Tab-separated table of C-alpha atoms in Angstrom:
chain	number	residue	atom	x	y	z
Z	1476	MET	CA	119.392	23.218	108.932
Z	1477	ALA	CA	122.516	23.626	106.780
Z	1478	ASP	CA	121.045	26.664	105.010
Z	1479	ARG	CA	120.135	28.195	108.328
Z	1480	SER	CA	123.651	27.765	109.735
Z	1481	GLU	CA	125.140	29.365	106.613
Z	1482	LYS	CA	122.820	32.356	106.977
Z	1483	GLU	CA	123.781	32.806	110.616
Z	1484	LYS	CA	127.514	32.783	109.758
Z	1485	LYS	CA	127.158	35.473	107.095
Z	1486	ARG	CA	127.024	38.618	109.193
Z	1487	LYS	CA	127.954	42.138	108.259
Z	1488	ARG	CA	130.972	43.702	109.848
Z	1489	ALA	CA	130.070	46.119	112.655
Z	1490	LYS	CA	130.744	49.763	111.810
Z	1491	ASP	CA	132.516	50.617	115.060
Z	1492	GLY	CA	136.012	50.936	113.588
Z	1493	SER	CA	137.364	48.151	115.803
Z	1494	SER	CA	138.147	45.687	112.962
Z	1495	ARG	CA	140.554	46.317	110.125
Z	1496	PRO	CA	139.130	47.017	106.678
Z	1497	SER	CA	139.324	44.201	104.173
Z	1498	LYS	CA	140.669	46.489	101.435
Z	1499	ARG	CA	144.287	47.646	101.449
Z	1500	VAL	CA	146.071	50.311	99.446
Z	1501	ALA	CA	147.804	48.693	96.493
Z	1502	ILE	CA	151.393	49.599	95.593
Z	1503	GLU	CA	152.289	49.702	91.927
Z	1504	GLY	CA	153.419	46.276	90.749
Z	1505	ASN	CA	155.723	44.217	92.903
Z	1506	LYS	CA	157.934	47.157	93.703
Z	1507	GLN	CA	160.328	46.485	96.542
Z	1508	ILE	CA	160.343	48.968	99.419
Z	1509	LYS	CA	163.602	49.927	101.075
Z	1510	ILE	CA	163.096	50.804	104.745
Z	1511	SER	CA	165.728	52.816	106.563
Z	1512	LEU	CA	165.704	53.757	110.252
Z	1513	LEU	CA	166.795	57.302	110.990
Z	1514	GLU	CA	168.340	58.311	114.276
Z	1515	SER	CA	166.144	60.787	116.167
Z	1516	ASP	CA	167.834	63.721	117.794
Z	1517	GLU	CA	166.536	65.782	120.705
Z	1518	TRP	CA	163.594	67.121	118.670
Z	1519	ALA	CA	161.816	64.002	117.467
Z	1520	PRO	CA	158.313	63.919	115.903
Z	1521	VAL	CA	155.397	63.992	118.332
Z	1522	ILE	CA	152.211	61.912	118.210
Z	1523	ALA	CA	149.585	63.758	120.258
Z	1524	SER	CA	146.126	62.671	121.400
Z	1525	ALA	CA	143.535	64.795	123.219
Z	1526	PRO	CA	140.849	62.534	124.759
Z	1527	GLY	CA	137.588	64.404	125.366
Z	1528	LEU	CA	139.116	67.688	124.219
Z	1529	THR	CA	139.146	69.676	120.981
Z	1530	VAL	CA	142.319	71.719	120.640
Z	1531	PRO	CA	142.050	74.669	118.218
Z	1532	SER	CA	144.452	74.512	115.290
Z	1533	SER	CA	145.554	78.088	115.940
Z	1534	ILE	CA	147.067	77.198	119.321
Z	1535	SER	CA	150.874	76.869	119.311
Z	1536	LEU	CA	152.567	74.814	122.026
Z	1537	GLU	CA	155.909	75.736	123.580
Z	1538	PRO	CA	158.269	72.736	124.151
Z	1539	PHE	CA	160.222	71.979	127.337
Z	1540	VAL	CA	162.674	69.117	127.846
Z	1541	LYS	CA	163.995	67.644	131.088
Z	1542	GLN	CA	165.870	64.517	132.141
Z	1543	ARG	CA	163.822	61.481	133.026
Z	1544	ARG	CA	164.058	60.360	136.630
Z	1545	ASN	CA	164.042	56.605	136.025
Z	1546	ALA	CA	165.094	56.126	132.423
Z	1547	PRO	CA	164.775	52.437	131.357
Z	1548	LEU	CA	168.162	50.971	130.420
Z	1549	GLN	CA	166.543	48.698	127.836
Z	1550	ARG	CA	165.614	51.703	125.667
Z	1551	LEU	CA	169.053	53.297	125.618
Z	1552	GLY	CA	170.495	52.898	122.128
Z	1553	LYS	CA	170.215	54.753	118.864
Z	1554	SER	CA	167.199	56.733	120.152
Z	1555	SER	CA	168.696	57.387	123.559
Z	1556	LYS	CA	167.541	61.017	123.478
Z	1557	ILE	CA	163.876	59.992	123.675
Z	1558	ALA	CA	164.610	57.424	126.387
Z	1559	ALA	CA	166.715	59.774	128.499
Z	1560	THR	CA	164.671	62.979	128.239
Z	1561	GLU	CA	161.029	63.820	128.768
Z	1562	LEU	CA	159.098	66.297	126.627
Z	1563	LEU	CA	156.421	68.707	127.880
Z	1564	LEU	CA	154.364	71.016	125.641
Z	1565	HIS	CA	152.476	73.988	127.088
Z	1566	SER	CA	150.306	76.838	125.779
Z	1567	SER	CA	148.481	79.754	127.452
Z	1568	GLU	CA	147.192	81.396	124.271
Z	1569	HIS	CA	143.580	80.359	124.909
Z	1570	PRO	CA	141.605	82.985	126.918
Z	1571	LYS	CA	140.165	80.425	129.349
Z	1572	LEU	CA	142.195	77.192	129.144
Z	1573	ASP	CA	145.812	76.168	129.589
Z	1574	TYR	CA	146.887	73.236	127.390
Z	1575	THR	CA	149.582	70.843	128.622
Z	1576	ALA	CA	150.906	67.797	126.734
Z	1577	ARG	CA	152.857	65.152	128.694
Z	1578	GLU	CA	154.279	61.699	128.095
Z	1579	GLU	CA	151.966	59.754	130.389
Z	1580	GLU	CA	153.275	56.249	129.584
Z	1581	SER	CA	156.459	56.530	131.638
Z	1582	GLY	CA	156.325	54.338	134.718
Z	1583	GLY	CA	153.295	52.419	133.504
Z	1584	SER	CA	152.663	49.143	131.728
Z	1585	ASN	CA	153.606	50.691	128.345
Z	1586	THR	CA	157.044	51.902	129.415
Z	1587	LEU	CA	158.841	49.773	126.808
Z	1588	LEU	CA	156.368	50.580	124.039
Z	1589	LYS	CA	157.865	52.543	121.135
Z	1590	HIS	CA	156.089	54.677	118.546
Z	1591	TYR	CA	157.333	55.240	115.004
Z	1592	ILE	CA	156.436	57.523	112.107
Z	1593	GLY	CA	157.224	56.478	108.525
Z	1594	VAL	CA	157.398	58.594	105.350
Z	1595	TYR	CA	157.029	56.703	102.060
Z	1596	ASP	CA	158.270	58.039	98.710
Z	1597	PRO	CA	156.403	56.214	95.890
Z	1598	GLU	CA	158.876	57.421	93.202
Z	1599	SER	CA	162.024	56.059	94.828
Z	1600	GLY	CA	160.324	53.241	96.717
Z	1601	LYS	CA	162.028	54.244	99.982
Z	1602	MET	CA	160.436	54.571	103.407
Z	1603	GLU	CA	162.172	56.463	106.182
Z	1604	VAL	CA	161.122	55.447	109.692
Z	1605	MET	CA	161.885	57.495	112.810
Z	1606	GLU	CA	161.008	56.949	116.441
Z	1607	ALA	CA	158.474	59.484	117.799
Z	1608	ARG	CA	157.238	60.657	121.165
Z	1609	LYS	CA	153.679	59.919	122.342
Z	1610	VAL	CA	152.004	62.697	124.401
Z	1611	VAL	CA	148.524	63.299	125.763
Z	1612	VAL	CA	147.059	66.821	125.717
Z	1613	ARG	CA	145.054	67.955	128.745
Z	1614	GLY	CA	143.172	71.228	129.312
Z	1615	VAL	CA	142.773	73.050	132.628
Z	1616	VAL	CA	140.520	76.053	133.308
Z	1617	ARG	CA	142.843	78.891	134.208
Z	1618	ALA	CA	140.388	80.512	136.634
Z	1619	HIS	CA	140.395	77.358	138.798
Z	1620	GLN	CA	144.132	77.041	139.097
Z	1621	ALA	CA	145.798	77.846	142.393
Z	1622	THR	CA	149.467	78.690	142.724
Z	1623	THR	CA	151.795	76.974	145.152
Z	1624	GLU	CA	152.310	80.253	147.019
Z	1625	ASP	CA	148.563	80.642	147.621
Z	1626	GLU	CA	148.267	77.084	148.921
Z	1627	ALA	CA	151.236	77.580	151.242
Z	1628	ALA	CA	149.798	80.852	152.575
Z	1629	VAL	CA	146.422	79.248	153.290
Z	1630	GLU	CA	148.062	76.274	154.988
Z	1631	PHE	CA	150.221	78.539	157.179
Z	1632	ARG	CA	147.204	80.646	158.191
Z	1633	ASP	CA	145.160	77.555	159.092
Z	1634	ARG	CA	147.975	76.214	161.266
Z	1635	ARG	CA	148.345	79.546	163.040
Z	1636	ASN	CA	144.583	79.717	163.688
Z	1637	ASP	CA	144.579	76.162	165.055
Z	1638	LEU	CA	147.373	77.046	167.480
Z	1639	GLY	CA	145.513	80.200	168.534
Z	1640	GLN	CA	142.295	78.299	169.154
Z	1641	THR	CA	144.135	75.668	171.219
Z	1642	PHE	CA	146.613	77.709	173.283
Z	1643	GLY	CA	145.541	81.333	172.785
Z	1644	THR	CA	143.845	83.698	175.198
Z	1645	LYS	CA	140.149	84.556	175.124
Z	1646	LYS	CA	140.933	87.772	173.266
Z	1647	ALA	CA	142.967	85.913	170.632
Z	1648	LYS	CA	140.268	83.266	170.177
Z	1649	LYS	CA	137.650	85.987	169.744
Z	1650	ALA	CA	139.783	87.717	167.124
Z	1651	ILE	CA	140.278	84.455	165.189
Z	1652	ALA	CA	136.537	83.729	165.294
Z	1653	SER	CA	135.783	87.257	164.026
Z	1654	VAL	CA	138.191	86.824	161.093
Z	1655	THR	CA	136.635	83.464	160.230
Z	1656	GLU	CA	133.090	84.843	160.281
Z	1657	ASN	CA	133.951	87.856	158.143
Z	1658	ALA	CA	136.291	86.014	155.741
Z	1659	ILE	CA	135.950	86.751	152.021
Z	1660	ASP	CA	137.421	85.194	148.942
Z	1661	GLN	CA	141.181	85.641	148.618
Z	1662	SER	CA	141.353	87.825	145.550
Z	1663	GLU	CA	143.989	90.249	144.435
Z	1664	PHE	CA	142.579	93.299	146.193
Z	1665	SER	CA	142.255	91.434	149.521
Z	1666	ARG	CA	145.968	90.574	149.436
Z	1667	ASP	CA	146.917	94.124	148.451
Z	1668	PRO	CA	145.145	96.760	150.642
Z	1669	SER	CA	146.075	99.517	148.196
Z	1670	LYS	CA	143.722	97.966	145.611
Z	1671	ALA	CA	140.800	97.567	147.999
Z	1672	SER	CA	138.992	100.651	146.714
Z	1673	LYS	CA	139.351	99.614	143.076
Z	1674	PRO	CA	136.822	97.220	141.538
Z	1675	GLU	CA	138.258	93.856	140.567
Z	1676	LYS	CA	138.428	93.233	136.822
Z	1677	LEU	CA	136.293	90.305	135.754
Z	1678	THR	CA	138.009	87.496	133.890
Z	1679	ALA	CA	136.632	85.700	130.865
Z	1680	ALA	CA	135.501	82.800	133.061
Z	1681	ASN	CA	133.590	85.190	135.357
Z	1682	LEU	CA	131.935	86.899	132.399
Z	1683	ALA	CA	130.868	83.543	130.944
Z	1684	MET	CA	129.406	82.513	134.288
Z	1685	LEU	CA	127.508	85.804	134.659
Z	1686	SER	CA	126.083	85.500	131.148
Z	1687	SER	CA	124.833	81.968	131.850
Z	1688	ILE	CA	123.231	83.166	135.103
Z	1689	ALA	CA	121.517	86.009	133.237
Z	1690	GLU	CA	120.116	83.596	130.631
Z	1691	SER	CA	118.757	81.213	133.265
Z	1692	ALA	CA	117.275	84.108	135.257
Z	1693	ALA	CA	115.534	85.443	132.147
Z	1694	ASN	CA	113.841	82.065	131.587
Z	1695	ALA	CA	112.815	81.711	135.248
Z	1696	PRO	CA	109.057	81.987	135.957
Z	1697	THR	CA	107.762	85.161	137.596
Z	1698	LYS	CA	106.037	85.272	140.984
Z	1699	GLU	CA	102.645	85.435	139.312
Z	1700	GLU	CA	103.405	82.378	137.167
Z	1701	GLN	CA	104.650	80.492	140.221
Z	1702	ALA	CA	101.492	81.421	142.146
Z	1703	GLN	CA	99.295	80.243	139.262
Z	1704	ALA	CA	101.184	76.948	139.052
Z	1705	MET	CA	100.803	76.371	142.793
Z	1706	ASN	CA	97.089	77.174	142.622
Z	1707	ARG	CA	96.614	74.695	139.769
Z	1708	ALA	CA	98.468	72.034	141.752
Z	1709	LYS	CA	96.092	72.285	144.717
Z	1710	PRO	CA	93.397	69.561	144.825
Z	1711	ARG	CA	90.473	71.976	144.723
Z	1712	PRO	CA	87.363	71.585	142.509
Z	1713	LYS	CA	87.531	73.118	139.059
Z	1714	GLY	CA	85.834	76.497	138.791
Z	1715	VAL	CA	85.143	78.639	135.739
Z	1716	GLU	CA	87.797	81.363	135.895
Z	1717	GLY	CA	86.832	84.763	134.536
Z	1718	GLU	CA	83.080	84.113	135.074
Z	1719	ARG	CA	81.415	87.133	136.682
Z	1720	ASP	CA	78.137	85.401	137.574
Z	1721	PRO	CA	78.850	83.590	140.899
Z	1722	LEU	CA	76.068	81.058	140.196
Z	1723	LYS	CA	78.012	79.782	137.147
Z	1724	ILE	CA	81.477	79.527	138.732
Z	1725	TYR	CA	80.899	76.046	140.208
Z	1726	ASN	CA	78.511	73.833	138.247
Z	1727	VAL	CA	77.430	70.229	138.519
Z	1728	GLU	CA	79.271	69.194	135.373
Z	1729	ASN	CA	82.715	70.203	136.738
Z	1730	VAL	CA	82.253	69.246	140.392
Z	1731	VAL	CA	80.223	66.018	140.231
Z	1732	GLY	CA	80.146	65.003	136.563
Z	1733	LEU	CA	77.194	64.406	134.276
Z	1734	ASP	CA	77.750	60.626	134.145
Z	1735	THR	CA	77.710	60.401	137.932
Z	1736	MET	CA	74.606	62.616	138.181
Z	1737	LYS	CA	72.681	60.186	135.972
Z	1738	LEU	CA	73.413	57.316	138.369
Z	1739	ILE	CA	72.369	59.036	141.631
Z	1740	PRO	CA	68.865	57.863	142.715
Z	1741	VAL	CA	66.493	60.276	144.516
Z	1742	ARG	CA	63.163	58.546	143.899
Z	1743	GLN	CA	62.681	57.576	147.551
Z	1744	TRP	CA	63.349	61.133	148.664
Z	1745	VAL	CA	60.888	62.574	146.132
Z	1746	GLU	CA	58.160	60.157	147.246
Z	1747	SER	CA	58.802	60.907	150.922
Z	1748	ILE	CA	58.670	64.666	150.294
Z	1749	LYS	CA	55.365	64.332	148.416
Z	1750	ALA	CA	53.962	62.199	151.254
Z	1751	LYS	CA	55.309	64.760	153.748
Z	1752	LYS	CA	57.337	62.095	155.544
Z	1753	GLU	CA	60.416	62.861	157.581
Z	1754	ILE	CA	63.732	61.912	155.953
Z	1755	ARG	CA	66.417	61.026	158.479
Z	1756	THR	CA	70.063	61.445	157.536
Z	1757	ASN	CA	73.398	61.636	159.348
Z	1758	SER	CA	74.013	65.156	158.015
Z	1759	ARG	CA	72.606	68.376	159.470
Z	1760	PHE	CA	73.385	70.226	156.231
Z	1761	VAL	CA	71.417	67.747	154.084
Z	1762	ALA	CA	68.508	67.342	156.521
Z	1763	HIS	CA	67.899	71.103	156.809
Z	1764	ARG	CA	67.691	71.532	153.022
Z	1765	ILE	CA	65.851	68.495	151.626
Z	1766	GLN	CA	62.396	69.963	152.081
Z	1767	ASN	CA	63.406	73.295	150.527
Z	1768	HIS	CA	64.522	71.619	147.281
Z	1769	GLY	CA	61.858	68.905	146.969
Z	1770	SER	CA	60.855	70.036	143.482
Z	1771	ASN	CA	64.439	70.456	142.182
Z	1772	THR	CA	65.713	67.020	141.145
Z	1773	GLU	CA	69.215	68.257	140.310
Z	1774	LYS	CA	69.782	69.751	143.764
Z	1775	LEU	CA	68.340	66.636	145.421
Z	1776	LYS	CA	70.953	64.563	143.565
Z	1777	VAL	CA	73.671	66.968	144.707
Z	1778	LEU	CA	72.450	66.608	148.303
Z	1779	ARG	CA	72.474	62.810	147.974
Z	1780	TYR	CA	76.040	62.946	146.653
Z	1781	MET	CA	77.067	65.248	149.517
Z	1782	LEU	CA	75.526	62.830	152.020
Z	1783	LEU	CA	77.607	59.993	150.560
Z	1784	LEU	CA	80.835	62.017	150.840
Z	1785	ILE	CA	80.067	63.099	154.429
Z	1786	ASP	CA	79.253	59.527	155.522
Z	1787	ILE	CA	82.448	58.165	153.917
Z	1788	TYR	CA	84.564	60.911	155.505
Z	1789	ASN	CA	83.148	60.327	159.001
Z	1790	THR	CA	83.363	56.526	158.706
Z	1791	CYS	CA	87.039	56.529	157.750
Z	1792	ARG	CA	89.304	55.768	160.690
Z	1793	PRO	CA	92.217	58.150	161.370
Z	1794	SER	CA	95.552	56.422	160.801
Z	1795	ARG	CA	99.232	57.202	160.506
Z	1796	PHE	CA	98.961	58.011	156.789
Z	1797	GLY	CA	95.683	59.984	156.951
Z	1798	ARG	CA	92.396	58.058	156.995
Z	1799	THR	CA	91.588	54.415	156.255
Z	1800	LEU	CA	88.444	53.355	154.416
Z	1801	PRO	CA	86.077	51.045	156.317
Z	1802	LYS	CA	85.387	47.471	155.274
Z	1803	ARG	CA	83.296	46.738	152.202
Z	1804	GLU	CA	80.261	45.587	154.253
Z	1805	GLU	CA	80.174	48.909	156.083
Z	1806	LEU	CA	80.509	50.806	152.800
Z	1807	LYS	CA	77.514	48.894	151.385
Z	1808	LYS	CA	75.407	50.061	154.348
Z	1809	ILE	CA	76.420	53.639	153.651
Z	1810	LEU	CA	75.734	53.212	149.935
Z	1811	GLY	CA	72.134	52.038	150.339
Z	1812	ASP	CA	70.387	52.011	146.957
Z	1813	MET	CA	73.211	54.018	145.367
Z	1814	PRO	CA	74.948	52.177	142.468
Z	1815	GLU	CA	78.447	50.925	143.210
Z	1816	ALA	CA	79.732	52.842	140.194
Z	1817	VAL	CA	79.220	56.066	142.170
Z	1818	LEU	CA	81.217	54.664	145.088
Z	1819	GLU	CA	84.024	53.560	142.782
Z	1820	GLY	CA	84.178	57.063	141.320
Z	1821	VAL	CA	84.504	58.524	144.818
Z	1822	LYS	CA	87.279	56.073	145.669
Z	1823	ARG	CA	89.195	56.901	142.486
Z	1824	LYS	CA	88.977	60.629	143.166
Z	1825	PHE	CA	89.587	60.782	146.926
Z	1826	THR	CA	91.425	57.600	147.967
Z	1827	ASN	CA	94.619	55.754	147.147
Z	1828	ALA	CA	94.848	51.976	147.742
Z	1829	GLY	CA	92.236	52.004	150.495
Z	1830	THR	CA	93.588	55.057	152.327
Z	1831	MET	CA	92.708	58.750	152.225
Z	1832	PRO	CA	95.866	60.855	152.622
Z	1833	LYS	CA	95.674	64.352	154.105
Z	1834	GLN	CA	95.765	65.981	150.674
Z	1835	MET	CA	92.853	63.871	149.392
Z	1836	ALA	CA	90.862	64.449	152.585
Z	1837	ASP	CA	91.312	68.208	152.106
Z	1838	SER	CA	90.213	67.785	148.497
Z	1839	MET	CA	86.986	66.037	149.588
Z	1840	ILE	CA	86.156	68.850	152.020
Z	1841	MET	CA	86.776	71.498	149.340
Z	1842	TYR	CA	84.481	69.593	146.964
Z	1843	LEU	CA	81.818	69.603	149.691
Z	1844	CYS	CA	82.270	73.383	150.026
Z	1845	ALA	CA	81.756	73.833	146.277
Z	1846	LEU	CA	78.641	71.612	146.369
Z	1847	ALA	CA	77.289	73.657	149.294
Z	1848	MET	CA	77.718	76.787	147.148
Z	1849	ILE	CA	75.575	75.144	144.444
Z	1850	ILE	CA	72.837	74.225	146.955
Z	1851	ASP	CA	72.703	77.588	148.802
Z	1852	ASN	CA	73.214	79.801	145.737
Z	1853	THR	CA	76.773	80.943	146.586
Z	1854	GLU	CA	75.952	82.091	150.162
Z	1855	VAL	CA	76.492	79.328	152.741
Z	1856	ASN	CA	76.067	79.328	156.498
Z	1857	MET	CA	79.048	77.164	157.451
Z	1858	TRP	CA	77.659	75.961	160.771
Z	1859	ASP	CA	75.835	72.820	159.557
Z	1860	LEU	CA	78.698	71.614	157.371
Z	1861	LYS	CA	81.209	72.348	160.153
Z	1862	GLU	CA	79.200	70.210	162.554
Z	1863	ASP	CA	78.889	67.386	160.019
Z	1864	LEU	CA	82.654	67.217	159.456
Z	1865	LYS	CA	83.529	67.873	163.144
Z	1866	LEU	CA	85.787	70.819	162.337
Z	1867	GLU	CA	86.570	74.104	164.034
Z	1868	THR	CA	85.124	77.306	162.602
Z	1869	LYS	CA	88.533	78.650	161.539
Z	1870	ASP	CA	89.380	75.375	159.741
Z	1871	MET	CA	86.037	75.324	157.934
Z	1872	ALA	CA	86.545	78.961	156.925
Z	1873	LEU	CA	89.974	78.099	155.528
Z	1874	TYR	CA	88.500	75.428	153.236
Z	1875	PHE	CA	85.886	77.850	151.894
Z	1876	THR	CA	88.591	80.463	151.361
Z	1877	GLU	CA	90.594	77.972	149.279
Z	1878	ILE	CA	87.754	77.689	146.740
Z	1879	GLY	CA	87.593	81.489	146.365
Z	1880	ALA	CA	84.885	82.399	148.899
Z	1881	ARG	CA	84.972	85.299	151.347
Z	1882	ILE	CA	84.044	84.823	154.993
Z	1883	GLY	CA	81.785	87.249	156.834
Z	1884	PRO	CA	79.453	87.413	159.867
Z	1885	LEU	CA	75.858	86.196	159.912
Z	1886	GLY	CA	73.426	88.891	158.793
Z	1887	GLU	CA	70.844	90.375	161.144
Z	1888	ALA	CA	67.891	89.128	159.100
Z	1889	GLU	CA	69.297	85.602	158.998
Z	1890	ARG	CA	69.957	85.728	162.752
Z	1891	ARG	CA	66.341	86.591	163.469
Z	1892	LYS	CA	65.159	83.930	161.049
Z	1893	LEU	CA	67.155	81.277	162.892
Z	1894	GLY	CA	66.164	82.691	166.301
Z	1895	LEU	CA	69.725	83.026	167.553
Z	1896	GLU	CA	71.053	85.322	170.222
Z	1897	LYS	CA	73.862	87.669	169.266
Z	1898	ALA	CA	76.413	85.662	171.239
Z	1899	ALA	CA	75.389	82.448	169.483
Z	1900	ALA	CA	75.186	84.173	166.083
Z	1901	ALA	CA	78.835	85.231	166.435
Z	1902	GLN	CA	79.777	81.547	166.023
Z	1903	HIS	CA	77.935	81.336	162.695
Z	1904	LYS	CA	80.031	82.512	159.766
Z	1905	VAL	CA	78.811	82.952	156.202
Z	1906	ALA	CA	80.887	82.115	153.109
Z	1907	LYS	CA	80.025	84.158	150.014
Z	1908	LEU	CA	81.232	83.590	146.466
Z	1909	LYS	CA	81.612	86.530	144.105
Z	1910	GLY	CA	82.745	86.738	140.512
Z	1911	PRO	CA	85.205	86.636	138.974
Z	1912	LEU	CA	86.820	83.700	140.756
Z	1913	SER	CA	89.821	84.750	142.849
Z	1914	TYR	CA	91.899	82.239	144.803
Z	1915	PRO	CA	93.854	83.280	147.908
Z	1916	ARG	CA	97.316	84.634	147.241
Z	1917	VAL	CA	100.093	82.106	147.733
Z	1918	SER	CA	102.273	83.139	150.654
Z	1919	GLY	CA	105.986	83.526	150.007
Z	1920	GLY	CA	106.875	82.718	153.598
Z	1921	ARG	CA	106.997	84.775	156.748
Z	1922	PRO	CA	109.240	87.829	156.354
Z	1923	GLN	CA	112.224	87.974	158.646
Z	1924	LYS	CA	112.227	90.621	161.357
Z	1925	MET	CA	114.726	93.421	161.133
Z	1926	ARG	CA	117.425	93.170	163.758
């Protein structure tokens, strides 16, 4: 315990400059030092500090002296000049800043504090001490300074306008309102009409500001880069950009995932198709295509995955924050013989803490559109999927457009195949996908009408 306490006491001195160093400058032998106090005249030494500011060494300050208003009587004595007068140093040599040094301790808690400067001569052993002034240097941007005359002119104009608005006639009030609406910055040419036709000369501060604006504008993204960033931010399925074959733009690996495809069971569907039994589902899109793809196991798995997404979407209850997932017992009924790992993957992708916000619901519909393109070989009749999701035709077309498809009317051959009249066929729209993949252009907002 004793050794431990000794180790805790032995700590290194912190290197923050707050404590005094242990070493001191040694003076030769035991030489006695004679200290003499010199009387300071009007021009005493100055101790200057510039907090948060770096003053160039080439700047020269011009001194000004004035009488103190409340000079402390306790300080009057040999150095009465410092106590009775106040020193101010000023410089305008810098192109952008004005430097001003003032004695800021007067009137404060350090009013009676004195500062001294000593000069030591090691040969004679004498030290001459003289009282000094303590000033603080401040810098002010010249472009932001306002003269007293400008402030008085603005104040007078505001008072006159207030009187006109309160007691003036309708004509006077209208004139004041017109001046206020068309007011510009009070620069030199606005005060002098003779200089109105001449361009105003830019100051150093204005040039520095313009150069910084030019640098930031050069690094700003272009409209094309902004559009690409916004397209990447949308929750749409991942397509192969630059692919010219439309059949390869959306594939099972990117939309569903190979791990999920391995878990999707379709054995019951395959056996029912071989036995020529009817397969009942809650989806028109899936029911009308099961028999056509009975020998294609991959597309049957895609249809089973689409059926799961459609059932989850329709079972979710609309709420204030989008849609709310049903209870776990109801989800198990929807799942059937599907592994729960598939359901958990759907929840991770399209839900957040048991809810499906609008953005995630839109994402699920766009994934269904991409899966429909895989099933129908990039040419989808939107009617069945629109009916499954209970959407309007224009809304369903918008989702297909977001994944890069183009919307067109139902072809004549397809109309005859379905046995539809022309009036009914007008409600059936076809979404076609062509390569290379092209997303809709991001709108920059509605242009304003010319007045």
